Amino acid sequence: MLRFAAEPVVSSATHRPKRYVAHFIMNTTTSTTSTRKRVLIAEDNGVLGDVIRFNLQRVGLEVVLTKNGHDAASLLSSSRFDVLVTDYEMPIIKGEELCRIAREDLNLQDLVIVMCSAKGLELNREQLKVRYNIADVLFKPFSVRDLTDLVLRNVTVPPTVSLGIDSTTPSIH
Amino acid sequence: MLAWNANRALTRRVSEQFLLFGLAGLFLFLLTAIYLSWHNQFLNFMTAAIALPLGLLFFGSMTLRHVSQCHDEIETQLHLMAQSPNEISELRPIASNTQLAKGWNLLLEKVQQHQAWNGVERRLSEAIHARQSRRWEAIFQNLPEGVVTCDENGVVQQCNRALASMLGYPSIEDVQGKKFIELLDDLVGDEARERLQNLSVSNATQTLELKRTAEVSDGVWRLSTRVVDELNASSPCSLWTLRDITQTKLAEQAREQFVFTATHELRTPLANIRAYAETLATATDIPIETQNSFYNTINSEANRLSRFVDELLNVSQMEAGAITIQKHEVHLERLLLEVIESQKPLATEKHQKFEHSLSPKLPRILADKDKLSAALTNLIGNAIKYTPDNGRVHVRVESDNDRVEFHVEDSGIGIAAEDIPKLGTKFFRSHDSRVQERVGSGLGLAFAQEVARLHGGAIAITSQINQGSCFTLELPLR
């Protein structure tokens, strides 16, 4: 089966990978793909990450937790995820940059993205939602139940229809 | 009355003398007439009758003249005075020994003295005035603000040294005669340049803030301008002041940064508390151990929030310069263990080796328990924060008869030598990216230093970049 593999192209000035280039490699072994939906959480607040993971696992989702944008980007490029829950302020690669990498560099247009942030009104919520096709931006402190419901809503509907049906995205109108 | 008496005296004297001579003459005439008529010499008598009175009149007027000579002179001089009141120097003393002359001369002397005094007063006031002008000039030149006056074409007429140096010129002559806006144009950023061009000529004061470059730390000026009519009656002049507000702006920036940090630090534990509480409330099938760990998490997050609120209050007190300490006897070992316990979870989360060694008999000291506790919390918290995962933090307390020392050592990212002196400054945070990526207010250490100072002690810092640091809080024992 085809696998995505991504190589970070490291620019000499910083240690941060600037772009992720996706290319295909043939894999001779067949791997059993899980039928469960997979969620990647990128949250540097360990305590919060744990409780989100706990809640999402309880509703039957497979959850992987990372603490920064860099690890999240690597994981996104090496395995399949259905949902990305990301914080805004994170070390190394921030939430917005991670969204850009996912949508533009890795071309993961089916990925459901939910963003959390402690920044509140300083963030331009609408602009972010439209630009990166984010399902929603939640402001901390938020309700974990709302987050769980939001994720479930977006993954149980077939991917081709789900993005855009959500009443909060403007494309319907 | 006196004048009339004096006049009467004069006329009386005159008439008396005149009369005397008249009578004497008449007597002589009579004698001569009798003698001549006795000798039957009528012609001689007629000659005598004419010559005698004439002679007498002549002689009389000579005497009169002598008598009223002084008075005449005074009269002349007074007439002169009336005609030209300002020519006091025209008056002359009378050379005579009479009382009248003496009186007049004295009067004249007094008048001349008065004149002289007036002259002195005038010169004195001119000198004082000139000195004041020089003072104003000196004040103008020494003002810390740059001040400049321009004519209607915007050309510099007068300016002070501060302005010349702000614009980068060695002396005020280099600035005079040039167009002020052009001089400014070269020194400010593009955005500021645009706003400069839009300044209009008006009697109201206009103020602009100009940034030298995009960075606030490179310099920000406040320019204010106003048209002033009093400087020159014929054409309007404009008065400009230029003030360096870089420090103010930097402080503003630092405060904004602090507010941002505070908001984040408040929201994070709140988010955690809410998430766990909600989970516990809605999920019915959580295993007991998990439930307990959730409850503990809520507890510790609440503590974290509470500590941060305390820190905020301390900080605002410090900002207001209002920190006070109330000393009571403090059990050092207990206090230290409390602080260490409260900080332990943070170290555990980062898998750090968190150790402490307290010397066996720690003295009881007189100190403010809460403030001291907060200061130590800051130092230990910083050590944990700026040490990466798997690092080491060691708290060591030693004492002797004179003082007690709290050493907080870490194997963390260390501090650059040039940053060490700046560390106590409020809001200062190193530009090292490893510091910037960690949340911090830049106030914790300033607070701890203030607490140390109020106790009569101090904080000493040693550090090696990339290797670790040691912060020592020293308190004197009474």
PDB file of C-alpha atoms in Angstrom, chain B residues 150-416:
ATOM      1  CA  CYS B 150      11.090  78.199  12.739  1.00  0.00           C
ATOM      2  CA  ASP B 151       9.945  80.965  10.476  1.00  0.00           C
ATOM      3  CA  GLU B 152       6.972  80.682   8.139  1.00  0.00           C
ATOM      4  CA  ASN B 153       9.011  78.670   5.628  1.00  0.00           C
ATOM      5  CA  GLY B 154       9.980  76.107   8.192  1.00  0.00           C
ATOM      6  CA  VAL B 155      13.574  77.308   8.391  1.00  0.00           C
ATOM      7  CA  VAL B 156      15.223  77.015  11.798  1.00  0.00           C
ATOM      8  CA  GLN B 157      15.774  80.349  13.528  1.00  0.00           C
ATOM      9  CA  GLN B 158      16.770  79.359  17.025  1.00  0.00           C
ATOM     10  CA  CYS B 159      17.362  76.001  18.572  1.00  0.00           C
ATOM     11  CA  ASN B 160      18.939  74.542  21.661  1.00  0.00           C
ATOM     12  CA  ARG B 161      21.777  72.091  22.194  1.00  0.00           C
ATOM     13  CA  ALA B 162      19.479  69.194  23.005  1.00  0.00           C
ATOM     14  CA  LEU B 163      17.841  69.468  19.608  1.00  0.00           C
ATOM     15  CA  ALA B 164      21.149  69.666  17.764  1.00  0.00           C
ATOM     16  CA  SER B 165      22.394  66.542  19.513  1.00  0.00           C
ATOM     17  CA  MET B 166      19.132  64.645  18.949  1.00  0.00           C
ATOM     18  CA  LEU B 167      19.418  65.355  15.249  1.00  0.00           C
ATOM     19  CA  GLY B 168      23.035  64.254  15.376  1.00  0.00           C
ATOM     20  CA  TYR B 169      24.760  67.602  14.832  1.00  0.00           C
ATOM     21  CA  PRO B 170      27.677  68.783  16.961  1.00  0.00           C
ATOM     22  CA  SER B 171      26.497  72.363  17.438  1.00  0.00           C
ATOM     23  CA  ILE B 172      23.412  74.498  17.111  1.00  0.00           C
ATOM     24  CA  GLU B 173      24.923  76.475  14.242  1.00  0.00           C
ATOM     25  CA  ASP B 174      24.778  73.360  12.076  1.00  0.00           C
ATOM     26  CA  VAL B 175      21.022  73.287  12.494  1.00  0.00           C
ATOM     27  CA  GLN B 176      20.203  76.967  12.126  1.00  0.00           C
ATOM     28  CA  GLY B 177      19.194  78.081   8.682  1.00  0.00           C
ATOM     29  CA  LYS B 178      18.074  74.648   7.549  1.00  0.00           C
ATOM     30  CA  LYS B 179      14.547  73.397   6.987  1.00  0.00           C
ATOM     31  CA  PHE B 180      13.502  71.557  10.107  1.00  0.00           C
ATOM     32  CA  ILE B 181      11.158  69.031   8.506  1.00  0.00           C
ATOM     33  CA  GLU B 182      13.864  68.012   6.069  1.00  0.00           C
ATOM     34  CA  LEU B 183      16.298  67.420   8.910  1.00  0.00           C
ATOM     35  CA  LEU B 184      13.742  65.198  10.624  1.00  0.00           C
ATOM     36  CA  ASP B 185      12.836  63.370   7.442  1.00  0.00           C
ATOM     37  CA  ASP B 186      16.260  61.807   7.146  1.00  0.00           C
ATOM     38  CA  LEU B 187      16.123  60.359  10.607  1.00  0.00           C
ATOM     39  CA  VAL B 188      12.747  58.683  10.877  1.00  0.00           C
ATOM     40  CA  GLY B 189      11.074  55.658   9.350  1.00  0.00           C
ATOM     41  CA  ASP B 190       8.840  55.790   6.270  1.00  0.00           C
ATOM     42  CA  GLU B 191       5.614  55.628   8.180  1.00  0.00           C
ATOM     43  CA  ALA B 192       6.639  58.544  10.345  1.00  0.00           C
ATOM     44  CA  ARG B 193       7.746  60.489   7.283  1.00  0.00           C
ATOM     45  CA  GLU B 194       4.255  60.338   5.836  1.00  0.00           C
ATOM     46  CA  ARG B 195       2.716  61.736   8.949  1.00  0.00           C
ATOM     47  CA  LEU B 196       5.297  64.506   9.077  1.00  0.00           C
ATOM     48  CA  GLN B 197       4.258  65.642   5.633  1.00  0.00           C
ATOM     49  CA  ASN B 198       0.674  65.873   6.727  1.00  0.00           C
ATOM     50  CA  LEU B 199       1.346  68.370   9.469  1.00  0.00           C
ATOM     51  CA  SER B 200      -0.543  71.533   8.845  1.00  0.00           C
ATOM     52  CA  VAL B 201       0.042  75.087   9.984  1.00  0.00           C
ATOM     53  CA  SER B 202      -2.305  75.866  12.831  1.00  0.00           C
ATOM     54  CA  ASN B 203      -2.536  77.641  16.152  1.00  0.00           C
ATOM     55  CA  ALA B 204      -3.488  74.468  17.967  1.00  0.00           C
ATOM     56  CA  THR B 205      -0.766  72.232  19.350  1.00  0.00           C
ATOM     57  CA  GLN B 206      -0.206  69.155  17.195  1.00  0.00           C
ATOM     58  CA  THR B 207       1.640  66.137  18.520  1.00  0.00           C
ATOM     59  CA  LEU B 208       3.202  63.244  16.625  1.00  0.00           C
ATOM     60  CA  GLU B 209       5.061  60.160  17.711  1.00  0.00           C
ATOM     61  CA  LEU B 210       7.866  59.245  15.372  1.00  0.00           C
ATOM     62  CA  LYS B 211       9.670  55.935  15.346  1.00  0.00           C
ATOM     63  CA  ARG B 212      13.283  55.972  14.151  1.00  0.00           C
ATOM     64  CA  THR B 213      13.006  52.450  12.800  1.00  0.00           C
ATOM     65  CA  ALA B 214      10.492  49.634  13.077  1.00  0.00           C
ATOM     66  CA  GLU B 215      11.955  48.679  16.459  1.00  0.00           C
ATOM     67  CA  VAL B 216      10.785  50.645  19.453  1.00  0.00           C
ATOM     68  CA  SER B 217      14.136  50.135  21.154  1.00  0.00           C
ATOM     69  CA  ASP B 218      15.917  52.103  18.416  1.00  0.00           C
ATOM     70  CA  GLY B 219      14.236  55.277  19.487  1.00  0.00           C
ATOM     71  CA  VAL B 220      10.865  56.958  19.527  1.00  0.00           C
ATOM     72  CA  TRP B 221      10.384  60.729  19.514  1.00  0.00           C
ATOM     73  CA  ARG B 222       7.430  62.835  20.451  1.00  0.00           C
ATOM     74  CA  LEU B 223       7.246  65.902  18.268  1.00  0.00           C
ATOM     75  CA  SER B 224       4.896  68.718  19.067  1.00  0.00           C
ATOM     76  CA  THR B 225       4.400  71.930  17.170  1.00  0.00           C
ATOM     77  CA  ARG B 226       2.460  75.096  17.495  1.00  0.00           C
ATOM     78  CA  VAL B 227       2.286  78.464  15.810  1.00  0.00           C
ATOM     79  CA  VAL B 228       3.257  81.272  18.143  1.00  0.00           C
ATOM     80  CA  ASP B 229       2.365  84.882  17.453  1.00  0.00           C
ATOM     81  CA  GLU B 230       4.329  86.511  20.227  1.00  0.00           C
ATOM     82  CA  LEU B 231       7.750  85.720  18.839  1.00  0.00           C
ATOM     83  CA  ASN B 232       7.486  87.885  15.783  1.00  0.00           C
ATOM     84  CA  ALA B 233       4.721  90.358  15.123  1.00  0.00           C
ATOM     85  CA  SER B 234       5.048  90.467  11.346  1.00  0.00           C
ATOM     86  CA  SER B 235       5.132  86.798  10.351  1.00  0.00           C
ATOM     87  CA  PRO B 236       4.010  83.671  12.157  1.00  0.00           C
ATOM     88  CA  CYS B 237       6.691  81.524  13.771  1.00  0.00           C
ATOM     89  CA  SER B 238       6.282  77.936  14.762  1.00  0.00           C
ATOM     90  CA  LEU B 239       7.608  76.471  17.993  1.00  0.00           C
ATOM     91  CA  TRP B 240       8.627  72.810  17.950  1.00  0.00           C
ATOM     92  CA  THR B 241       9.626  70.492  20.764  1.00  0.00           C
ATOM     93  CA  LEU B 242      11.211  67.081  20.333  1.00  0.00           C
ATOM     94  CA  ARG B 243      11.257  64.676  23.220  1.00  0.00           C
ATOM     95  CA  ASP B 244      12.797  61.237  23.454  1.00  0.00           C
ATOM     96  CA  ILE B 245      10.101  58.873  24.731  1.00  0.00           C
ATOM     97  CA  THR B 246      11.896  55.614  24.009  1.00  0.00           C
ATOM     98  CA  GLN B 247      11.984  54.543  27.643  1.00  0.00           C
ATOM     99  CA  THR B 248       8.309  55.260  28.116  1.00  0.00           C
ATOM    100  CA  LYS B 249       7.426  53.276  25.027  1.00  0.00           C
ATOM    101  CA  LEU B 250       9.601  50.357  26.057  1.00  0.00           C
ATOM    102  CA  ALA B 251       7.950  50.279  29.457  1.00  0.00           C
ATOM    103  CA  GLU B 252       4.558  50.321  27.757  1.00  0.00           C
ATOM    104  CA  GLN B 253       5.596  47.467  25.531  1.00  0.00           C
ATOM    105  CA  ALA B 254       6.872  45.494  28.496  1.00  0.00           C
ATOM    106  CA  ARG B 255       3.624  46.026  30.352  1.00  0.00           C
ATOM    107  CA  GLU B 256       1.592  44.871  27.364  1.00  0.00           C
ATOM    108  CA  GLN B 257       3.731  41.795  27.186  1.00  0.00           C
ATOM    109  CA  PHE B 258       3.122  41.221  30.853  1.00  0.00           C
ATOM    110  CA  VAL B 259      -0.640  41.459  30.458  1.00  0.00           C
ATOM    111  CA  PHE B 260      -0.496  38.982  27.616  1.00  0.00           C
ATOM    112  CA  THR B 261       1.541  36.607  29.752  1.00  0.00           C
ATOM    113  CA  ALA B 262      -0.791  37.031  32.709  1.00  0.00           C
ATOM    114  CA  THR B 263      -3.838  36.244  30.599  1.00  0.00           C
ATOM    115  CA  HIS B 264      -2.260  33.075  29.318  1.00  0.00           C
ATOM    116  CA  GLU B 265      -1.134  32.005  32.767  1.00  0.00           C
ATOM    117  CA  LEU B 266      -4.617  32.502  34.139  1.00  0.00           C
ATOM    118  CA  ARG B 267      -6.470  30.759  31.329  1.00  0.00           C
ATOM    119  CA  THR B 268      -4.285  27.662  31.236  1.00  0.00           C
ATOM    120  CA  PRO B 269      -5.041  26.277  34.704  1.00  0.00           C
ATOM    121  CA  LEU B 270      -8.667  27.364  34.342  1.00  0.00           C
ATOM    122  CA  ALA B 271      -8.970  25.374  31.146  1.00  0.00           C
ATOM    123  CA  ASN B 272      -7.527  22.362  32.915  1.00  0.00           C
ATOM    124  CA  ILE B 273      -9.797  22.648  35.926  1.00  0.00           C
ATOM    125  CA  ARG B 274     -12.839  23.003  33.733  1.00  0.00           C
ATOM    126  CA  ALA B 275     -11.930  20.107  31.466  1.00  0.00           C
ATOM    127  CA  TYR B 276     -11.358  17.680  34.334  1.00  0.00           C
ATOM    128  CA  ALA B 277     -14.346  18.775  36.336  1.00  0.00           C
ATOM    129  CA  GLU B 278     -16.596  18.442  33.311  1.00  0.00           C
ATOM    130  CA  THR B 279     -15.219  15.032  32.498  1.00  0.00           C
ATOM    131  CA  LEU B 280     -15.829  13.819  36.041  1.00  0.00           C
ATOM    132  CA  ALA B 281     -19.303  15.282  36.064  1.00  0.00           C
ATOM    133  CA  THR B 282     -20.509  13.771  32.800  1.00  0.00           C
ATOM    134  CA  ALA B 283     -18.716  10.415  32.605  1.00  0.00           C
ATOM    135  CA  THR B 284     -20.241   7.701  34.747  1.00  0.00           C
ATOM    136  CA  ASP B 285     -17.828   4.851  34.211  1.00  0.00           C
ATOM    137  CA  ILE B 286     -14.416   6.212  35.120  1.00  0.00           C
ATOM    138  CA  PRO B 287     -12.305   3.825  37.185  1.00  0.00           C
ATOM    139  CA  ILE B 288     -11.670   4.973  40.756  1.00  0.00           C
ATOM    140  CA  GLU B 289      -7.913   5.434  40.379  1.00  0.00           C
ATOM    141  CA  THR B 290      -8.465   7.581  37.328  1.00  0.00           C
ATOM    142  CA  GLN B 291     -11.100   9.578  39.143  1.00  0.00           C
ATOM    143  CA  ASN B 292      -8.721  10.181  42.031  1.00  0.00           C
ATOM    144  CA  SER B 293      -5.954  11.268  39.750  1.00  0.00           C
ATOM    145  CA  PHE B 294      -8.366  13.667  38.052  1.00  0.00           C
ATOM    146  CA  TYR B 295      -9.368  15.134  41.387  1.00  0.00           C
ATOM    147  CA  ASN B 296      -5.718  15.586  42.275  1.00  0.00           C
ATOM    148  CA  THR B 297      -5.088  17.305  39.001  1.00  0.00           C
ATOM    149  CA  ILE B 298      -7.930  19.731  39.635  1.00  0.00           C
ATOM    150  CA  ASN B 299      -6.485  20.407  43.038  1.00  0.00           C
ATOM    151  CA  SER B 300      -2.995  21.088  41.839  1.00  0.00           C
ATOM    152  CA  GLU B 301      -4.215  23.248  38.971  1.00  0.00           C
ATOM    153  CA  ALA B 302      -6.270  25.261  41.410  1.00  0.00           C
ATOM    154  CA  ASN B 303      -3.155  25.705  43.522  1.00  0.00           C
ATOM    155  CA  ARG B 304      -1.213  26.804  40.504  1.00  0.00           C
ATOM    156  CA  LEU B 305      -3.866  29.361  39.694  1.00  0.00           C
ATOM    157  CA  SER B 306      -3.922  30.563  43.261  1.00  0.00           C
ATOM    158  CA  ARG B 307      -0.167  30.979  43.340  1.00  0.00           C
ATOM    159  CA  PHE B 308      -0.263  32.933  40.153  1.00  0.00           C
ATOM    160  CA  VAL B 309      -2.928  35.251  41.485  1.00  0.00           C
ATOM    161  CA  ASP B 310      -0.735  35.812  44.545  1.00  0.00           C
ATOM    162  CA  GLU B 311       2.168  36.591  42.282  1.00  0.00           C
ATOM    163  CA  LEU B 312       0.030  39.071  40.380  1.00  0.00           C
ATOM    164  CA  LEU B 313      -0.921  40.811  43.581  1.00  0.00           C
ATOM    165  CA  ASN B 314       2.691  40.922  44.707  1.00  0.00           C
ATOM    166  CA  VAL B 315       3.687  42.302  41.374  1.00  0.00           C
ATOM    167  CA  SER B 316       1.085  45.017  41.429  1.00  0.00           C
ATOM    168  CA  GLN B 317       2.202  45.945  44.944  1.00  0.00           C
ATOM    169  CA  MET B 318       5.761  46.085  43.751  1.00  0.00           C
ATOM    170  CA  GLU B 319       4.799  48.235  40.801  1.00  0.00           C
ATOM    171  CA  ALA B 320       3.108  50.647  43.152  1.00  0.00           C
ATOM    172  CA  GLY B 321       6.228  50.608  45.333  1.00  0.00           C
ATOM    173  CA  ALA B 322       4.009  49.456  48.144  1.00  0.00           C
ATOM    174  CA  ILE B 323       5.577  46.200  49.307  1.00  0.00           C
ATOM    175  CA  THR B 324       5.827  46.139  53.051  1.00  0.00           C
ATOM    176  CA  ILE B 325       7.052  43.365  55.251  1.00  0.00           C
ATOM    177  CA  GLN B 326       5.896  42.351  58.679  1.00  0.00           C
ATOM    178  CA  LYS B 327       8.450  40.332  60.527  1.00  0.00           C
ATOM    179  CA  HIS B 328       7.570  37.483  62.780  1.00  0.00           C
ATOM    180  CA  GLU B 329       9.510  34.490  63.916  1.00  0.00           C
ATOM    181  CA  VAL B 330       9.725  32.048  61.063  1.00  0.00           C
ATOM    182  CA  HIS B 331      10.498  28.362  61.275  1.00  0.00           C
ATOM    183  CA  LEU B 332      12.856  28.080  58.323  1.00  0.00           C
ATOM    184  CA  GLU B 333      12.825  24.335  57.854  1.00  0.00           C
ATOM    185  CA  ARG B 334       9.059  24.194  57.736  1.00  0.00           C
ATOM    186  CA  LEU B 335       8.840  27.104  55.338  1.00  0.00           C
ATOM    187  CA  LEU B 336      11.418  25.580  53.022  1.00  0.00           C
ATOM    188  CA  LEU B 337       9.780  22.183  52.974  1.00  0.00           C
ATOM    189  CA  GLU B 338       6.421  23.785  52.178  1.00  0.00           C
ATOM    190  CA  VAL B 339       7.875  25.683  49.244  1.00  0.00           C
ATOM    191  CA  ILE B 340       9.736  22.624  47.996  1.00  0.00           C
ATOM    192  CA  GLU B 341       6.583  20.491  48.220  1.00  0.00           C
ATOM    193  CA  SER B 342       4.602  23.020  46.253  1.00  0.00           C
ATOM    194  CA  GLN B 343       7.187  23.130  43.480  1.00  0.00           C
ATOM    195  CA  LYS B 344       7.829  19.390  43.313  1.00  0.00           C
ATOM    196  CA  PRO B 345       5.025  18.540  40.848  1.00  0.00           C
ATOM    197  CA  LEU B 346       6.522  20.899  38.301  1.00  0.00           C
ATOM    198  CA  ALA B 347       9.897  19.211  38.578  1.00  0.00           C
ATOM    199  CA  THR B 348       8.366  15.749  38.441  1.00  0.00           C
ATOM    200  CA  GLU B 349       6.487  16.603  35.263  1.00  0.00           C
ATOM    201  CA  LYS B 350       9.795  17.469  33.662  1.00  0.00           C
ATOM    202  CA  HIS B 351      11.471  14.349  35.034  1.00  0.00           C
ATOM    203  CA  GLN B 352      14.015  16.474  36.861  1.00  0.00           C
ATOM    204  CA  LYS B 353      16.116  15.512  39.842  1.00  0.00           C
ATOM    205  CA  PHE B 354      14.803  17.809  42.531  1.00  0.00           C
ATOM    206  CA  GLU B 355      16.918  17.661  45.691  1.00  0.00           C
ATOM    207  CA  HIS B 356      17.363  19.676  48.817  1.00  0.00           C
ATOM    208  CA  SER B 357      19.899  19.729  51.605  1.00  0.00           C
ATOM    209  CA  LEU B 358      19.220  21.829  54.640  1.00  0.00           C
ATOM    210  CA  SER B 359      21.831  22.317  57.305  1.00  0.00           C
ATOM    211  CA  PRO B 360      20.749  20.503  60.467  1.00  0.00           C
ATOM    212  CA  LYS B 361      20.001  23.317  62.836  1.00  0.00           C
ATOM    213  CA  LEU B 362      18.428  26.126  60.955  1.00  0.00           C
ATOM    214  CA  PRO B 363      17.910  29.181  63.115  1.00  0.00           C
ATOM    215  CA  ARG B 364      14.570  30.823  63.661  1.00  0.00           C
ATOM    216  CA  ILE B 365      14.669  34.153  61.951  1.00  0.00           C
ATOM    217  CA  LEU B 366      12.571  37.263  62.027  1.00  0.00           C
ATOM    218  CA  ALA B 367      11.058  37.579  58.609  1.00  0.00           C
ATOM    219  CA  ASP B 368       7.840  38.028  56.642  1.00  0.00           C
ATOM    220  CA  LYS B 369       6.811  34.429  56.048  1.00  0.00           C
ATOM    221  CA  ASP B 370       4.559  35.028  53.047  1.00  0.00           C
ATOM    222  CA  LYS B 371       6.949  37.322  51.209  1.00  0.00           C
ATOM    223  CA  LEU B 372       9.942  35.130  51.915  1.00  0.00           C
ATOM    224  CA  SER B 373       8.002  32.099  50.795  1.00  0.00           C
ATOM    225  CA  ALA B 374       6.987  33.891  47.595  1.00  0.00           C
ATOM    226  CA  ALA B 375      10.585  34.946  46.909  1.00  0.00           C
ATOM    227  CA  LEU B 376      11.887  31.402  47.365  1.00  0.00           C
ATOM    228  CA  THR B 377       9.046  30.048  45.240  1.00  0.00           C
ATOM    229  CA  ASN B 378      10.143  32.390  42.499  1.00  0.00           C
ATOM    230  CA  LEU B 379      13.765  31.309  42.659  1.00  0.00           C
ATOM    231  CA  ILE B 380      12.985  27.597  42.759  1.00  0.00           C
ATOM    232  CA  GLY B 381      10.263  27.920  40.145  1.00  0.00           C
ATOM    233  CA  ASN B 382      12.701  29.684  37.834  1.00  0.00           C
ATOM    234  CA  ALA B 383      15.309  26.983  38.348  1.00  0.00           C
ATOM    235  CA  ILE B 384      12.791  24.321  37.354  1.00  0.00           C
ATOM    236  CA  LYS B 385      11.433  26.365  34.473  1.00  0.00           C
ATOM    237  CA  TYR B 386      14.762  27.154  32.862  1.00  0.00           C
ATOM    238  CA  THR B 387      16.163  23.679  33.248  1.00  0.00           C
ATOM    239  CA  PRO B 388      15.268  21.256  30.480  1.00  0.00           C
ATOM    240  CA  ASP B 389      13.716  17.841  31.034  1.00  0.00           C
ATOM    241  CA  ASN B 390      15.877  15.386  32.973  1.00  0.00           C
ATOM    242  CA  GLY B 391      17.917  18.189  34.459  1.00  0.00           C
ATOM    243  CA  ARG B 392      18.783  18.797  38.070  1.00  0.00           C
ATOM    244  CA  VAL B 393      17.670  21.352  40.644  1.00  0.00           C
ATOM    245  CA  HIS B 394      19.274  21.483  44.072  1.00  0.00           C
ATOM    246  CA  VAL B 395      18.200  23.652  47.001  1.00  0.00           C
ATOM    247  CA  ARG B 396      20.849  24.081  49.665  1.00  0.00           C
ATOM    248  CA  VAL B 397      20.443  26.103  52.856  1.00  0.00           C
ATOM    249  CA  GLU B 398      23.349  27.046  55.092  1.00  0.00           C
ATOM    250  CA  SER B 399      23.672  29.333  58.027  1.00  0.00           C
ATOM    251  CA  ASP B 400      26.138  30.685  60.507  1.00  0.00           C
ATOM    252  CA  ASN B 401      25.915  33.218  63.307  1.00  0.00           C
ATOM    253  CA  ASP B 402      25.545  36.194  61.014  1.00  0.00           C
ATOM    254  CA  ARG B 403      23.369  35.084  58.163  1.00  0.00           C
ATOM    255  CA  VAL B 404      21.456  32.378  56.412  1.00  0.00           C
ATOM    256  CA  GLU B 405      21.960  31.570  52.724  1.00  0.00           C
ATOM    257  CA  PHE B 406      19.491  29.836  50.419  1.00  0.00           C
ATOM    258  CA  HIS B 407      21.295  28.448  47.346  1.00  0.00           C
ATOM    259  CA  VAL B 408      19.173  27.373  44.387  1.00  0.00           C
ATOM    260  CA  GLU B 409      21.359  25.573  41.861  1.00  0.00           C
ATOM    261  CA  ASP B 410      20.267  24.195  38.528  1.00  0.00           C
ATOM    262  CA  SER B 411      21.752  22.475  35.510  1.00  0.00           C
ATOM    263  CA  GLY B 412      19.699  24.607  33.207  1.00  0.00           C
ATOM    264  CA  ILE B 413      20.217  26.845  30.179  1.00  0.00           C
ATOM    265  CA  GLY B 414      22.293  29.356  32.111  1.00  0.00           C
ATOM    266  CA  ILE B 415      22.514  33.110  31.683  1.00  0.00           C
ATOM    267  CA  ALA B 416      24.710  35.081  29.310  1.00  0.00           C
TER     268      ALA B 416
END
